[in-house]
PDB file of C-alpha atoms in Angstrom:
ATOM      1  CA  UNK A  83      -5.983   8.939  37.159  1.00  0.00           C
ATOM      2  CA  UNK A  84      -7.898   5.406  37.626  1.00  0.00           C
ATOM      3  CA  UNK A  85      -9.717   5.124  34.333  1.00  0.00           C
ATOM      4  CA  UNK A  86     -12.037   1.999  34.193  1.00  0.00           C
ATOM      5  CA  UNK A  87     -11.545  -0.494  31.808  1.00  0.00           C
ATOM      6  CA  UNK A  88     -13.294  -0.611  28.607  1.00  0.00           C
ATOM      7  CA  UNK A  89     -13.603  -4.249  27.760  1.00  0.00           C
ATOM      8  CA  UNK A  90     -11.686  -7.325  28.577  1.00  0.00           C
ATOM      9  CA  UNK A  91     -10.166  -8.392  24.927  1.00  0.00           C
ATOM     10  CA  UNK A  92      -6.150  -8.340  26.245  1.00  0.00           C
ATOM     11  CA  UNK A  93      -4.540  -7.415  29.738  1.00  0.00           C
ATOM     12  CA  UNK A  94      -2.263  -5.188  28.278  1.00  0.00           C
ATOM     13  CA  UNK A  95      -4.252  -2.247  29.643  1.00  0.00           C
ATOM     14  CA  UNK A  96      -2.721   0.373  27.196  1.00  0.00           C
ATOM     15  CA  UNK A  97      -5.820   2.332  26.857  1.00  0.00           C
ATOM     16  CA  UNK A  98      -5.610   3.863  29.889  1.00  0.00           C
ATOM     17  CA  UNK A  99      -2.057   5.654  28.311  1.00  0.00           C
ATOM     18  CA  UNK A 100      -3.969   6.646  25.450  1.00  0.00           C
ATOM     19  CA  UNK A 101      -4.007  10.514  24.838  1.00  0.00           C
ATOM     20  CA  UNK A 102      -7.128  12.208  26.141  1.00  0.00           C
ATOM     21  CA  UNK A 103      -8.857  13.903  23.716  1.00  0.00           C
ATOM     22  CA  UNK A 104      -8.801  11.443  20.779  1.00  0.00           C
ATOM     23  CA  UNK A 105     -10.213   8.838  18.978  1.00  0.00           C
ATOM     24  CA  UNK A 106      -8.045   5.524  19.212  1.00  0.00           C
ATOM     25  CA  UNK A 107      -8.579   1.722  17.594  1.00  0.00           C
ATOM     26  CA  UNK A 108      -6.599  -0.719  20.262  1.00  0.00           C
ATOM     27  CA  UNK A 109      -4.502  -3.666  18.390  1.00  0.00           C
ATOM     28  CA  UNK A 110      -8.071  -5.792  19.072  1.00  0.00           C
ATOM     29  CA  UNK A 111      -9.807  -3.315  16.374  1.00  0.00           C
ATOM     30  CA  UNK A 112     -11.578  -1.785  19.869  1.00  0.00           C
ATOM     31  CA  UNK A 113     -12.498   2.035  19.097  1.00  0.00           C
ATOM     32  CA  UNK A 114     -12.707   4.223  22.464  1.00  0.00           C
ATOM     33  CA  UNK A 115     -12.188   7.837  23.402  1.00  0.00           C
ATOM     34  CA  UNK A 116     -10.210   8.917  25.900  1.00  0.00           C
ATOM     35  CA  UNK A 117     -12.177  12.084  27.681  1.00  0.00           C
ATOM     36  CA  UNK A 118      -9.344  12.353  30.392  1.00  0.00           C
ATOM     37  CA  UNK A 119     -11.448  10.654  32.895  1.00  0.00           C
ATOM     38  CA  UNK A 120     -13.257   7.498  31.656  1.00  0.00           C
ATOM     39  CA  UNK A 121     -12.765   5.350  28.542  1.00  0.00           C
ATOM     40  CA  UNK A 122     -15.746   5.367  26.270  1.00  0.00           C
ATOM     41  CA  UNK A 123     -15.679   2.465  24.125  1.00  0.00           C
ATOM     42  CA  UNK A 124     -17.524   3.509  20.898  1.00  0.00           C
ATOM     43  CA  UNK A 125     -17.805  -0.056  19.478  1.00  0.00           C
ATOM     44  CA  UNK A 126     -20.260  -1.875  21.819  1.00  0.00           C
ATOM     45  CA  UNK A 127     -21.207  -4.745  19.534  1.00  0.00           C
ATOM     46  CA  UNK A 128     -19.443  -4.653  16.255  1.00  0.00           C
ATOM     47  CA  UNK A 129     -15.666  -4.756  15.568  1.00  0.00           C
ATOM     48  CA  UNK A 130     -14.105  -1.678  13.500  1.00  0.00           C
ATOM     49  CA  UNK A 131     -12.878  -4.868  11.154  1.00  0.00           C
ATOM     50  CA  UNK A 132     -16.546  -6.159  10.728  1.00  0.00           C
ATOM     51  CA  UNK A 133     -17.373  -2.788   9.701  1.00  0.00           C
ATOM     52  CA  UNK A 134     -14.794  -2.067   7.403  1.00  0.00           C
ATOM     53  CA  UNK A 135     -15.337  -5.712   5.572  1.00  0.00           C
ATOM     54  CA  UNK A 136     -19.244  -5.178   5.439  1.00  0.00           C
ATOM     55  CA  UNK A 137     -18.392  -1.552   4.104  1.00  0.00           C
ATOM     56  CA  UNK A 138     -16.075  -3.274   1.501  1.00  0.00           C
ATOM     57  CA  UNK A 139     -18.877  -5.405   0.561  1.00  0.00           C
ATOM     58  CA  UNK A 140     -21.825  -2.838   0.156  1.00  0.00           C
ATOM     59  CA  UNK A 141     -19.463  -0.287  -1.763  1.00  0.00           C
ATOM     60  CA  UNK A 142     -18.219  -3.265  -4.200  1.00  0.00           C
ATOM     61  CA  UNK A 143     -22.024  -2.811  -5.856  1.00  0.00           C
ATOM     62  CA  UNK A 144     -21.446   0.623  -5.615  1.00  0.00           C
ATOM     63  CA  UNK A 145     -18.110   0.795  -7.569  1.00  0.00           C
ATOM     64  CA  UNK A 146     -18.784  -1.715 -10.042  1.00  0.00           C
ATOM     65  CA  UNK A 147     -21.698   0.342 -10.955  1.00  0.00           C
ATOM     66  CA  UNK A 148     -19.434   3.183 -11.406  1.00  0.00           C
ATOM     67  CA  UNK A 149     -17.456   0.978 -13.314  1.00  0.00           C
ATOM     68  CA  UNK A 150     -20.352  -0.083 -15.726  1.00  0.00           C
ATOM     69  CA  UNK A 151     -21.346   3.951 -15.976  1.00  0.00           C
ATOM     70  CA  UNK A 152     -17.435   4.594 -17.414  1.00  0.00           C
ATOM     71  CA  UNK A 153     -17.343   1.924 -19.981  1.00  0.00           C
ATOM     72  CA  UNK A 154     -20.779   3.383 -21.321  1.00  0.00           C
ATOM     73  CA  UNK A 155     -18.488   6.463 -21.638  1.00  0.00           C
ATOM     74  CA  UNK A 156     -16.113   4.868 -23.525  1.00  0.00           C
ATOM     75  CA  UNK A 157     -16.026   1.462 -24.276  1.00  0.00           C
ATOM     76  CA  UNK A 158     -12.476   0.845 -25.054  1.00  0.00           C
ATOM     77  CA  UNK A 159     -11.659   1.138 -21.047  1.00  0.00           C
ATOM     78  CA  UNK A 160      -9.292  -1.004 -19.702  1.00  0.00           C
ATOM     79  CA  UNK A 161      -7.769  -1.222 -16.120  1.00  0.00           C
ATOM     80  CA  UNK A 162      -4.796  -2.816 -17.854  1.00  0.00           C
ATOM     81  CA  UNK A 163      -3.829   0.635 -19.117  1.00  0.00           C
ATOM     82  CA  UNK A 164      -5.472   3.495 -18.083  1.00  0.00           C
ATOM     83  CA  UNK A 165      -4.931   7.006 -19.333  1.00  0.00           C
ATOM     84  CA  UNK A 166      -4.850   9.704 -17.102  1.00  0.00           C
ATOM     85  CA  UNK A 167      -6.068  12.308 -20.137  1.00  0.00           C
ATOM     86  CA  UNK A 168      -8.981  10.591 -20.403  1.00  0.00           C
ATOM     87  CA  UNK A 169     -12.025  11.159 -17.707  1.00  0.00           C
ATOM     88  CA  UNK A 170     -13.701   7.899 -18.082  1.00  0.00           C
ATOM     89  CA  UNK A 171     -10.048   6.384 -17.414  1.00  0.00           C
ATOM     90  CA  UNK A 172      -9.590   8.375 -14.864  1.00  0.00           C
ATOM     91  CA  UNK A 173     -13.133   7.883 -13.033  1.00  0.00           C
ATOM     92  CA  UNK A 174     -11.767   3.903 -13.393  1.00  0.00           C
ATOM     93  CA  UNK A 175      -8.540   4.666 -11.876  1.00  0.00           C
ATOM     94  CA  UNK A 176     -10.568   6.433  -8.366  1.00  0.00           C
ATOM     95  CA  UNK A 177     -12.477   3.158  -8.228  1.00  0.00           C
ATOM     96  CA  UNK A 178      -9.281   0.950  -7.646  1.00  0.00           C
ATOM     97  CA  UNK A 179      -8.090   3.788  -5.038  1.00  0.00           C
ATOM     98  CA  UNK A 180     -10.669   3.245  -3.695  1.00  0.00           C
ATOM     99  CA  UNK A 181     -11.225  -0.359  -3.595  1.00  0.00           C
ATOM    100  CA  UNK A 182      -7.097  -0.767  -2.499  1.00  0.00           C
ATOM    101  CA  UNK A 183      -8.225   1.242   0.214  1.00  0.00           C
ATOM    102  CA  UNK A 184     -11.378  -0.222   1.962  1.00  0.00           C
ATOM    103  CA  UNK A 185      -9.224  -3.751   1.505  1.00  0.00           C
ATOM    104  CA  UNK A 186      -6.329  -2.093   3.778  1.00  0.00           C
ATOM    105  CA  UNK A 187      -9.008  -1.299   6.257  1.00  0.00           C
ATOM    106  CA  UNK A 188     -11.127  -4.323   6.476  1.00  0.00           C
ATOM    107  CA  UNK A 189      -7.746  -6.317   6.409  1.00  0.00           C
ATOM    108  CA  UNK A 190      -9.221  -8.973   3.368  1.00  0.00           C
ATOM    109  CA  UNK A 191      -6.833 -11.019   1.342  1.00  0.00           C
ATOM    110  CA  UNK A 192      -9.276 -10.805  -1.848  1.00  0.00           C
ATOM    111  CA  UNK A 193      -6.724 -12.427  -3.809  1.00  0.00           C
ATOM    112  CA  UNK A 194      -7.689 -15.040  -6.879  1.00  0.00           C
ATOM    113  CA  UNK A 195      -5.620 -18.278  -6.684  1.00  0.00           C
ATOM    114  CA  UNK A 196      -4.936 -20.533  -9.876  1.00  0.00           C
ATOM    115  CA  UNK A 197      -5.927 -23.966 -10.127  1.00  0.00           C
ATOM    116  CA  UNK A 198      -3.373 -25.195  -7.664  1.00  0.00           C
ATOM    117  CA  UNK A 199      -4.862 -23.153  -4.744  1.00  0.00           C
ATOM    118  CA  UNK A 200      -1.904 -20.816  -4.251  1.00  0.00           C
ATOM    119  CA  UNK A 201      -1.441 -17.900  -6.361  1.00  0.00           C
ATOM    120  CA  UNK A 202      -2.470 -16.152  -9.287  1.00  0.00           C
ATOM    121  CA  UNK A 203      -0.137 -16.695 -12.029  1.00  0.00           C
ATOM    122  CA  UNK A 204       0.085 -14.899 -15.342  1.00  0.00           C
ATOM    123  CA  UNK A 205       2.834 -12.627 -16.517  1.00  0.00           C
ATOM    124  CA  UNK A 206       2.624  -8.870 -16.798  1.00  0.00           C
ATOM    125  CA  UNK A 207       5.156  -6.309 -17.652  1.00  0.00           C
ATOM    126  CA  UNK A 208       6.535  -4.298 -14.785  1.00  0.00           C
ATOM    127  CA  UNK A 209       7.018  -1.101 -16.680  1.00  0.00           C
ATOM    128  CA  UNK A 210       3.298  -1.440 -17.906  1.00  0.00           C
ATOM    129  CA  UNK A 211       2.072  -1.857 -13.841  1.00  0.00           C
ATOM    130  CA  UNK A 212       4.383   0.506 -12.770  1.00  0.00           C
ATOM    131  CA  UNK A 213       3.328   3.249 -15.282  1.00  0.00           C
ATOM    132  CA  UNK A 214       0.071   2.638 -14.704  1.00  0.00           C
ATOM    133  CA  UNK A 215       0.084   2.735 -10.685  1.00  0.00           C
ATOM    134  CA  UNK A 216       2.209   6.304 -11.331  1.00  0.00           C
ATOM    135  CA  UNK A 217      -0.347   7.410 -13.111  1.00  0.00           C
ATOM    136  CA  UNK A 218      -3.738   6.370 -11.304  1.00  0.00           C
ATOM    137  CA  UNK A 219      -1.710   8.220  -8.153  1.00  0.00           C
ATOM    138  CA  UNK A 220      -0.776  11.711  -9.547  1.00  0.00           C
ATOM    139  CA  UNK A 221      -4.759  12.004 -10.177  1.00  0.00           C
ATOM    140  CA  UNK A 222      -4.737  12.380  -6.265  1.00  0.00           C
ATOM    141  CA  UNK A 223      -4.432  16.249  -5.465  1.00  0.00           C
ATOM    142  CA  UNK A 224      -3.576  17.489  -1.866  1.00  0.00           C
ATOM    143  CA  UNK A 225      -1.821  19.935  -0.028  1.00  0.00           C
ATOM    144  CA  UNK A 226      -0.120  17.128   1.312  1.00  0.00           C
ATOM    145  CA  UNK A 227       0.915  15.194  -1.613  1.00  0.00           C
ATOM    146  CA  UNK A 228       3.997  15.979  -4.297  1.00  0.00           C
ATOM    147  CA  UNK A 229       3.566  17.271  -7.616  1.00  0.00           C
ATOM    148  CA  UNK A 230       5.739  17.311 -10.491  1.00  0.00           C
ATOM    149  CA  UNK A 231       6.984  14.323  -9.541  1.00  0.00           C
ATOM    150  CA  UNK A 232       8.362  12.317 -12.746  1.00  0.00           C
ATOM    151  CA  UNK A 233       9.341   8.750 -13.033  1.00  0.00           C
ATOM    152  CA  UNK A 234      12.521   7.136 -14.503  1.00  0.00           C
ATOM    153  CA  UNK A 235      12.216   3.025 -14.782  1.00  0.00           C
ATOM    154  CA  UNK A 236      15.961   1.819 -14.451  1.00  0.00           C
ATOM    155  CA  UNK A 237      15.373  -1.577 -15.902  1.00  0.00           C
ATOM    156  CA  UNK A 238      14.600  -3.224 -19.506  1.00  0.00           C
ATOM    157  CA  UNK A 239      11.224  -3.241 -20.948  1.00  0.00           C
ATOM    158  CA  UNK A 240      11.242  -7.099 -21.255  1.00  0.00           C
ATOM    159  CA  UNK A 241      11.241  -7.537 -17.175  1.00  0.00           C
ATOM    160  CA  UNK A 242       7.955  -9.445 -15.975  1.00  0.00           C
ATOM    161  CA  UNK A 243       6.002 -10.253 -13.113  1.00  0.00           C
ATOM    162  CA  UNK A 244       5.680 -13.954 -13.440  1.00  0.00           C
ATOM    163  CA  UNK A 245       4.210 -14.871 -10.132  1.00  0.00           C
ATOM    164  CA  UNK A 246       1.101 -13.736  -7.925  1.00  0.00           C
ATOM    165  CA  UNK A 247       0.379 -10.454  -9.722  1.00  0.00           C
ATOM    166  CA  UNK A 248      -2.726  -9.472  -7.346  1.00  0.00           C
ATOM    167  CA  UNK A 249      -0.181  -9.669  -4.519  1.00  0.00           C
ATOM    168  CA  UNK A 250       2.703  -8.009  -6.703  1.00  0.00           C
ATOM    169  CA  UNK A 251       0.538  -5.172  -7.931  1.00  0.00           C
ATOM    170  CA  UNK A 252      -0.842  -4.067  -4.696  1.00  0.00           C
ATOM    171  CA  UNK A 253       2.449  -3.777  -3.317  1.00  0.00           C
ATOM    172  CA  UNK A 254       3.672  -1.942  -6.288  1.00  0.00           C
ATOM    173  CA  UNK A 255       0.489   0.372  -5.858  1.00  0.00           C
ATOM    174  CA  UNK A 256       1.322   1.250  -2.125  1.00  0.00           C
ATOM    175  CA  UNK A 257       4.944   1.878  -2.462  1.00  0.00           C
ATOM    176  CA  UNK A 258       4.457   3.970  -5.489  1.00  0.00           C
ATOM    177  CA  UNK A 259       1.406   5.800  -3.051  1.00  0.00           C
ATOM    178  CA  UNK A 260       3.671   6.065  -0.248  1.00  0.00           C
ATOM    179  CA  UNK A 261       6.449   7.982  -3.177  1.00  0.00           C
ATOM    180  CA  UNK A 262       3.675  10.645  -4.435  1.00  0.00           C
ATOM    181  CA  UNK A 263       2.662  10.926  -0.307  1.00  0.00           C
ATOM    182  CA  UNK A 264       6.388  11.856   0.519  1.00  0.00           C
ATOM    183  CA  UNK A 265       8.605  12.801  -2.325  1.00  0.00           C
ATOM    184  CA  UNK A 266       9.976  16.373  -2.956  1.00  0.00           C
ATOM    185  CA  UNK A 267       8.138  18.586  -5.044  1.00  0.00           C
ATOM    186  CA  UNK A 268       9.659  18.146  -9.057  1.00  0.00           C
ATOM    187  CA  UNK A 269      12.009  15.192  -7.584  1.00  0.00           C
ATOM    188  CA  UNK A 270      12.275  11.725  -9.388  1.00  0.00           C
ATOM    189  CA  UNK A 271      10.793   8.357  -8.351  1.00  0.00           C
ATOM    190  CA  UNK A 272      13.245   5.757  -9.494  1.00  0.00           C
ATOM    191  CA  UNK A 273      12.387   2.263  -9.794  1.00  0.00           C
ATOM    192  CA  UNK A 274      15.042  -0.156 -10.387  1.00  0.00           C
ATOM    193  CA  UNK A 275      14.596  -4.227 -11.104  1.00  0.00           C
ATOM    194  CA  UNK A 276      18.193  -6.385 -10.369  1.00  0.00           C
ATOM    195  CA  UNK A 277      17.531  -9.909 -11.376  1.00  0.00           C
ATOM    196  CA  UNK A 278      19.351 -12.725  -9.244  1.00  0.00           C
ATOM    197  CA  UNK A 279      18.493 -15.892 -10.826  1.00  0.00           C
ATOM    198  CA  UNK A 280      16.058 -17.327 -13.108  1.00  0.00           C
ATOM    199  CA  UNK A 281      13.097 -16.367 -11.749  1.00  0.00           C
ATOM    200  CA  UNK A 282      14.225 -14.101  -8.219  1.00  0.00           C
ATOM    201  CA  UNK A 283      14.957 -10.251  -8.310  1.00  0.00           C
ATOM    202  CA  UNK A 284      15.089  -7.946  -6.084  1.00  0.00           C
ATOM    203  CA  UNK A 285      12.714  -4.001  -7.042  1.00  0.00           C
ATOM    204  CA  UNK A 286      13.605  -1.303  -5.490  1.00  0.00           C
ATOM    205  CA  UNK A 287      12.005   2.423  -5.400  1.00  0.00           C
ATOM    206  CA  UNK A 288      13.836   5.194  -4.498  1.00  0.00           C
ATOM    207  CA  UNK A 289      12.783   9.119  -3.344  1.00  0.00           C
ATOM    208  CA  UNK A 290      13.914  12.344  -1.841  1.00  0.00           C
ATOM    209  CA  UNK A 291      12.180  13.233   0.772  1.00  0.00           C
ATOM    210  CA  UNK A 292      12.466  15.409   3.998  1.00  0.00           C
ATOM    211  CA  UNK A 293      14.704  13.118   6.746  1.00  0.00           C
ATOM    212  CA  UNK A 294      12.884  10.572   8.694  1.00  0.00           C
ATOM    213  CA  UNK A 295      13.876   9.891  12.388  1.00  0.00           C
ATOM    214  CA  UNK A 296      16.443   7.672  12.293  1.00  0.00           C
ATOM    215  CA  UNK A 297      14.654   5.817  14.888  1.00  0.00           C
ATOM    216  CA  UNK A 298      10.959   5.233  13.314  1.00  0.00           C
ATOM    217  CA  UNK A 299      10.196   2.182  11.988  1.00  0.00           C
ATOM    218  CA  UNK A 300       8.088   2.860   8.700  1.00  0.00           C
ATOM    219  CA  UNK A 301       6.533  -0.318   8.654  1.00  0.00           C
ATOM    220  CA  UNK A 302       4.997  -0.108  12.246  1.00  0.00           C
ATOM    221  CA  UNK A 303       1.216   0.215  12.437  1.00  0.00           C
ATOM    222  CA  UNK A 304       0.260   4.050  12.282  1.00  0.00           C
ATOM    223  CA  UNK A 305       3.444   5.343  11.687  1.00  0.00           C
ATOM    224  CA  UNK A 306       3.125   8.670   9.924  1.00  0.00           C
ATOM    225  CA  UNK A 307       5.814  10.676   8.020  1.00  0.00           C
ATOM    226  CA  UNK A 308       4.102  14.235   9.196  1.00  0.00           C
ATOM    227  CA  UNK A 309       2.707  13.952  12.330  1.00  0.00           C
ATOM    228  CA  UNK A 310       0.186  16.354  10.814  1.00  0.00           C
ATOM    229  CA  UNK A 311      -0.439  14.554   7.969  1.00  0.00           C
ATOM    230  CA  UNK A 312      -4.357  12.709   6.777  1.00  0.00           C
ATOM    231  CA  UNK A 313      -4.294   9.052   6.645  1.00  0.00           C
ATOM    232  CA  UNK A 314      -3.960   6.338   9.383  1.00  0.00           C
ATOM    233  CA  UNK A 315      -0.152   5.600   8.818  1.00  0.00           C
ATOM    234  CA  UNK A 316      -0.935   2.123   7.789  1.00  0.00           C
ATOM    235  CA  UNK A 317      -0.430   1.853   3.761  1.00  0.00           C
ATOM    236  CA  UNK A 318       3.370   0.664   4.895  1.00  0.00           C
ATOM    237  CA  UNK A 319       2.440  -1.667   7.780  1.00  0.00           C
ATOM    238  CA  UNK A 320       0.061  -3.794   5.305  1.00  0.00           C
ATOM    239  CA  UNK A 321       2.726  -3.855   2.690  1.00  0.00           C
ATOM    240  CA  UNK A 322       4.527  -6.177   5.279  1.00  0.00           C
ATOM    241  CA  UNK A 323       1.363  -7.982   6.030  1.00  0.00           C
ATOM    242  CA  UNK A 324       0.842  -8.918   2.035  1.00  0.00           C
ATOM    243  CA  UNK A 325       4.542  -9.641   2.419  1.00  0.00           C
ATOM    244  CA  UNK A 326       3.474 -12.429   5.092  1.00  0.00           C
ATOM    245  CA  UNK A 327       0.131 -13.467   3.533  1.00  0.00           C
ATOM    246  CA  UNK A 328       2.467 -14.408   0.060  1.00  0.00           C
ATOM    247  CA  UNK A 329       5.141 -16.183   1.937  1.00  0.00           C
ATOM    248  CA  UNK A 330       2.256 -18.609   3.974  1.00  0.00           C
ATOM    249  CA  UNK A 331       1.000 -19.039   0.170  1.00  0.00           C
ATOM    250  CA  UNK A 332       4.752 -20.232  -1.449  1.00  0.00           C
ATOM    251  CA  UNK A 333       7.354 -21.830   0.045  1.00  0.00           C
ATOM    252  CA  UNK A 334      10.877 -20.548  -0.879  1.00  0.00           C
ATOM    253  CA  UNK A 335      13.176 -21.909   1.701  1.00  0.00           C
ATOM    254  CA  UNK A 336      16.375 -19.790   1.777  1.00  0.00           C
ATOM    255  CA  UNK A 337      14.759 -16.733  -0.581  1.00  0.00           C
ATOM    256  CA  UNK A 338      11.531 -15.392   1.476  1.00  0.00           C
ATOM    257  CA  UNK A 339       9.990 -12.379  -0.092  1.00  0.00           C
ATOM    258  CA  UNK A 340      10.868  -9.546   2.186  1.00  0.00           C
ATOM    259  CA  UNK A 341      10.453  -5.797   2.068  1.00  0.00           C
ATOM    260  CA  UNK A 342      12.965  -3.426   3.636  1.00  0.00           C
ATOM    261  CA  UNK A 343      13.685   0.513   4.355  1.00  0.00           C
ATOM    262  CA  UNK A 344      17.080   2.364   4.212  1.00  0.00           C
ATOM    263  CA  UNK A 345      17.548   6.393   4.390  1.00  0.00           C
ATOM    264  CA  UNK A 346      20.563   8.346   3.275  1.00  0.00           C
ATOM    265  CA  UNK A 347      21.614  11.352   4.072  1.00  0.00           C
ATOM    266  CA  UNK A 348      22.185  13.609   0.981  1.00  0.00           C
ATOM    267  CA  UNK A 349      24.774  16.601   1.264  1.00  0.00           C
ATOM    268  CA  UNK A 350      21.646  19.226   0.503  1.00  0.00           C
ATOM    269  CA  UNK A 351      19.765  18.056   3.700  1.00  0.00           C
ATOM    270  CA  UNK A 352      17.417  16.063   2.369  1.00  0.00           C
ATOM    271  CA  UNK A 353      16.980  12.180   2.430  1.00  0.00           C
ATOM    272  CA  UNK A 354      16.887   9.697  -0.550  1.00  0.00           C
ATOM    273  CA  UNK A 355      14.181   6.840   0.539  1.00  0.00           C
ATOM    274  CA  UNK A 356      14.493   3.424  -0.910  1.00  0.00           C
ATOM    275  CA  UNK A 357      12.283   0.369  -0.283  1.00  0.00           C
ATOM    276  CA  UNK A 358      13.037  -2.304  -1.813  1.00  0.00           C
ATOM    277  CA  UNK A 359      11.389  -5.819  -2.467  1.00  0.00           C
ATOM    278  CA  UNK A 360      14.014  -8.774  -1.910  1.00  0.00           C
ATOM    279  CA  UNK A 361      13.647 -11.783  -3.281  1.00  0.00           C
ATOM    280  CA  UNK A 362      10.895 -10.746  -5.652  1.00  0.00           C
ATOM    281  CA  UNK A 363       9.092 -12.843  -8.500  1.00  0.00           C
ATOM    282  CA  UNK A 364      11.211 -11.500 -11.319  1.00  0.00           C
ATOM    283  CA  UNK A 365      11.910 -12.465 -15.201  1.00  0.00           C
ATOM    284  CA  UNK A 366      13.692 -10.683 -17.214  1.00  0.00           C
ATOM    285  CA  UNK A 367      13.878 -12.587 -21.092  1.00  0.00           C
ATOM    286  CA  UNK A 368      17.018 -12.251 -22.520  1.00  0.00           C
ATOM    287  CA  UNK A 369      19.149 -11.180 -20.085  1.00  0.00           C
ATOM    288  CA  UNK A 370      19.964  -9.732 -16.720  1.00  0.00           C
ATOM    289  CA  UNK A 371      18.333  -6.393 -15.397  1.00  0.00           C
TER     290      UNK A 371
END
């Protein structure tokens, strides 16, 4: 089958292997169908990226006003702590959701430097983020997510975040996702902090889950768990990306932040998951986690 081509972005020519029958978004943010005989591209003009950012900025009045509608609710909101009991918390919680999500899919690094133009600094407790991440997640309900998952934090209550928190608590906010996404029905999320020096730990999460392919890569671009699964497969791939974006922001020569994958077998058949980020911005006062 000769199928023309549909623009002239790369050479690559993958399109024509796409599977008929389906909607597809090349590596140049291209959308085209595949109709088994001719490649339709479906983006003539604009970029899916352009239209994911300019949808990111129309829906930013949008939540904020939804924001603004909550506190009226109740005026003691804040996104520092949010209680899942509480519908005007909760309503607070969706709008992060969704504002986490339209920033995967536009592909913006909305992130607030300090003075020195390179990160955000600040400290924050990483039981308090974690908590709260765990909990603006189990609000999600679908036949495709866990429930009765519980959380166990395996590391002191004095352990901070010291270092570029809007980058830190996004990635904490996808990993913990990608946990309520995958884990076991009534299984445990456990999230464990091992401090290496002064300021450099490494914070792992672990999960059971059903067995992964030993031969997918979970941080590839549209890698999915359940092939029948919702979602574009990327929450994973633009954990690495943030990963990147903070280490072109500080230079650590020897100790780059990374973020890595391992799966073992348990005896029962299933699979504990654990992603862990190395070389972390980590303080723990008082003593080693």
């Amino acid at each position: 089958m000769n199928l023309p081509l549909i623009c002239l972005r790369c050479a690559k020519q993958e399109c024509k292997d796409s599977t008929p029958g389906e909607l597809h978004v090349c590596d140049h943010e291209v959308a085209y169908y595949n109709t088994g005989s001719a490649l339709l591209r479906t983006e003539s003009a604009v970029p899916f990226r352009n239209v994911s950012t300019n949808l990111r900025h129309e829906l930013h009045h949008i939540l904020q006003l939804i924001v603004e509608q909550a506190n009226m609710m109740d005026p003691t909101l804040s996104t520092r702590r949010l209680d899942v009991n509480n519908p005007a918390s909760r309503i607070l919680g969706a709008t992060i959701i969704i504002d986490h999500f339209i920033q995967m899919l536009a592909g913006v690094y909305e992130f607030h430097p300090d003075d020195t133009g390179a990160v955000q600094v600040g400290r924050r407790a990483l039981a308090e983020l974690t908590k709260k991440y765990f909990g603006i997640y189990s609000m999600v309900k679908s036949a495709h997510r866990s429930t009765g998952l519980k959380l166990t934090l395996d590391f002191p209550e004095s352990a901070l975040l010291p270092h570029a928190l809007d980058i830190y608590e996004y990635l904490l906010a996808l990993l913990i996702d990608n946990a309520w996404k995958y884990s076991l029905p009534g299984t445990t999320l456990t999230v464990r902090a091992n401090q290496k020096s002064r300021y450099i730990g490494d914070i792992s999460f672990r999960n059971v889950s059903e067995p992964l392919p030993q031969s997918m890569d979970v941080f590839a671009r549209g890698t999915k768990a359940r092939s029948d699964g919702p979602g574009f497969g990327y929450g994973l791939h633009w954990a690495t990306i943030l990963v990147d974006h903070y280490n072109r922001l500080v230079e650590r020569p020897g100790e780059p932040l990374q973020i890595t994958h391992r799966q073992t077998m348990r005896s029962n058949g299933t699979a504990l998951q654990e992603f862990t980020l190395v070389n972390a911005d980590l303080l723990v006062e008082g003593g080693q986690a």
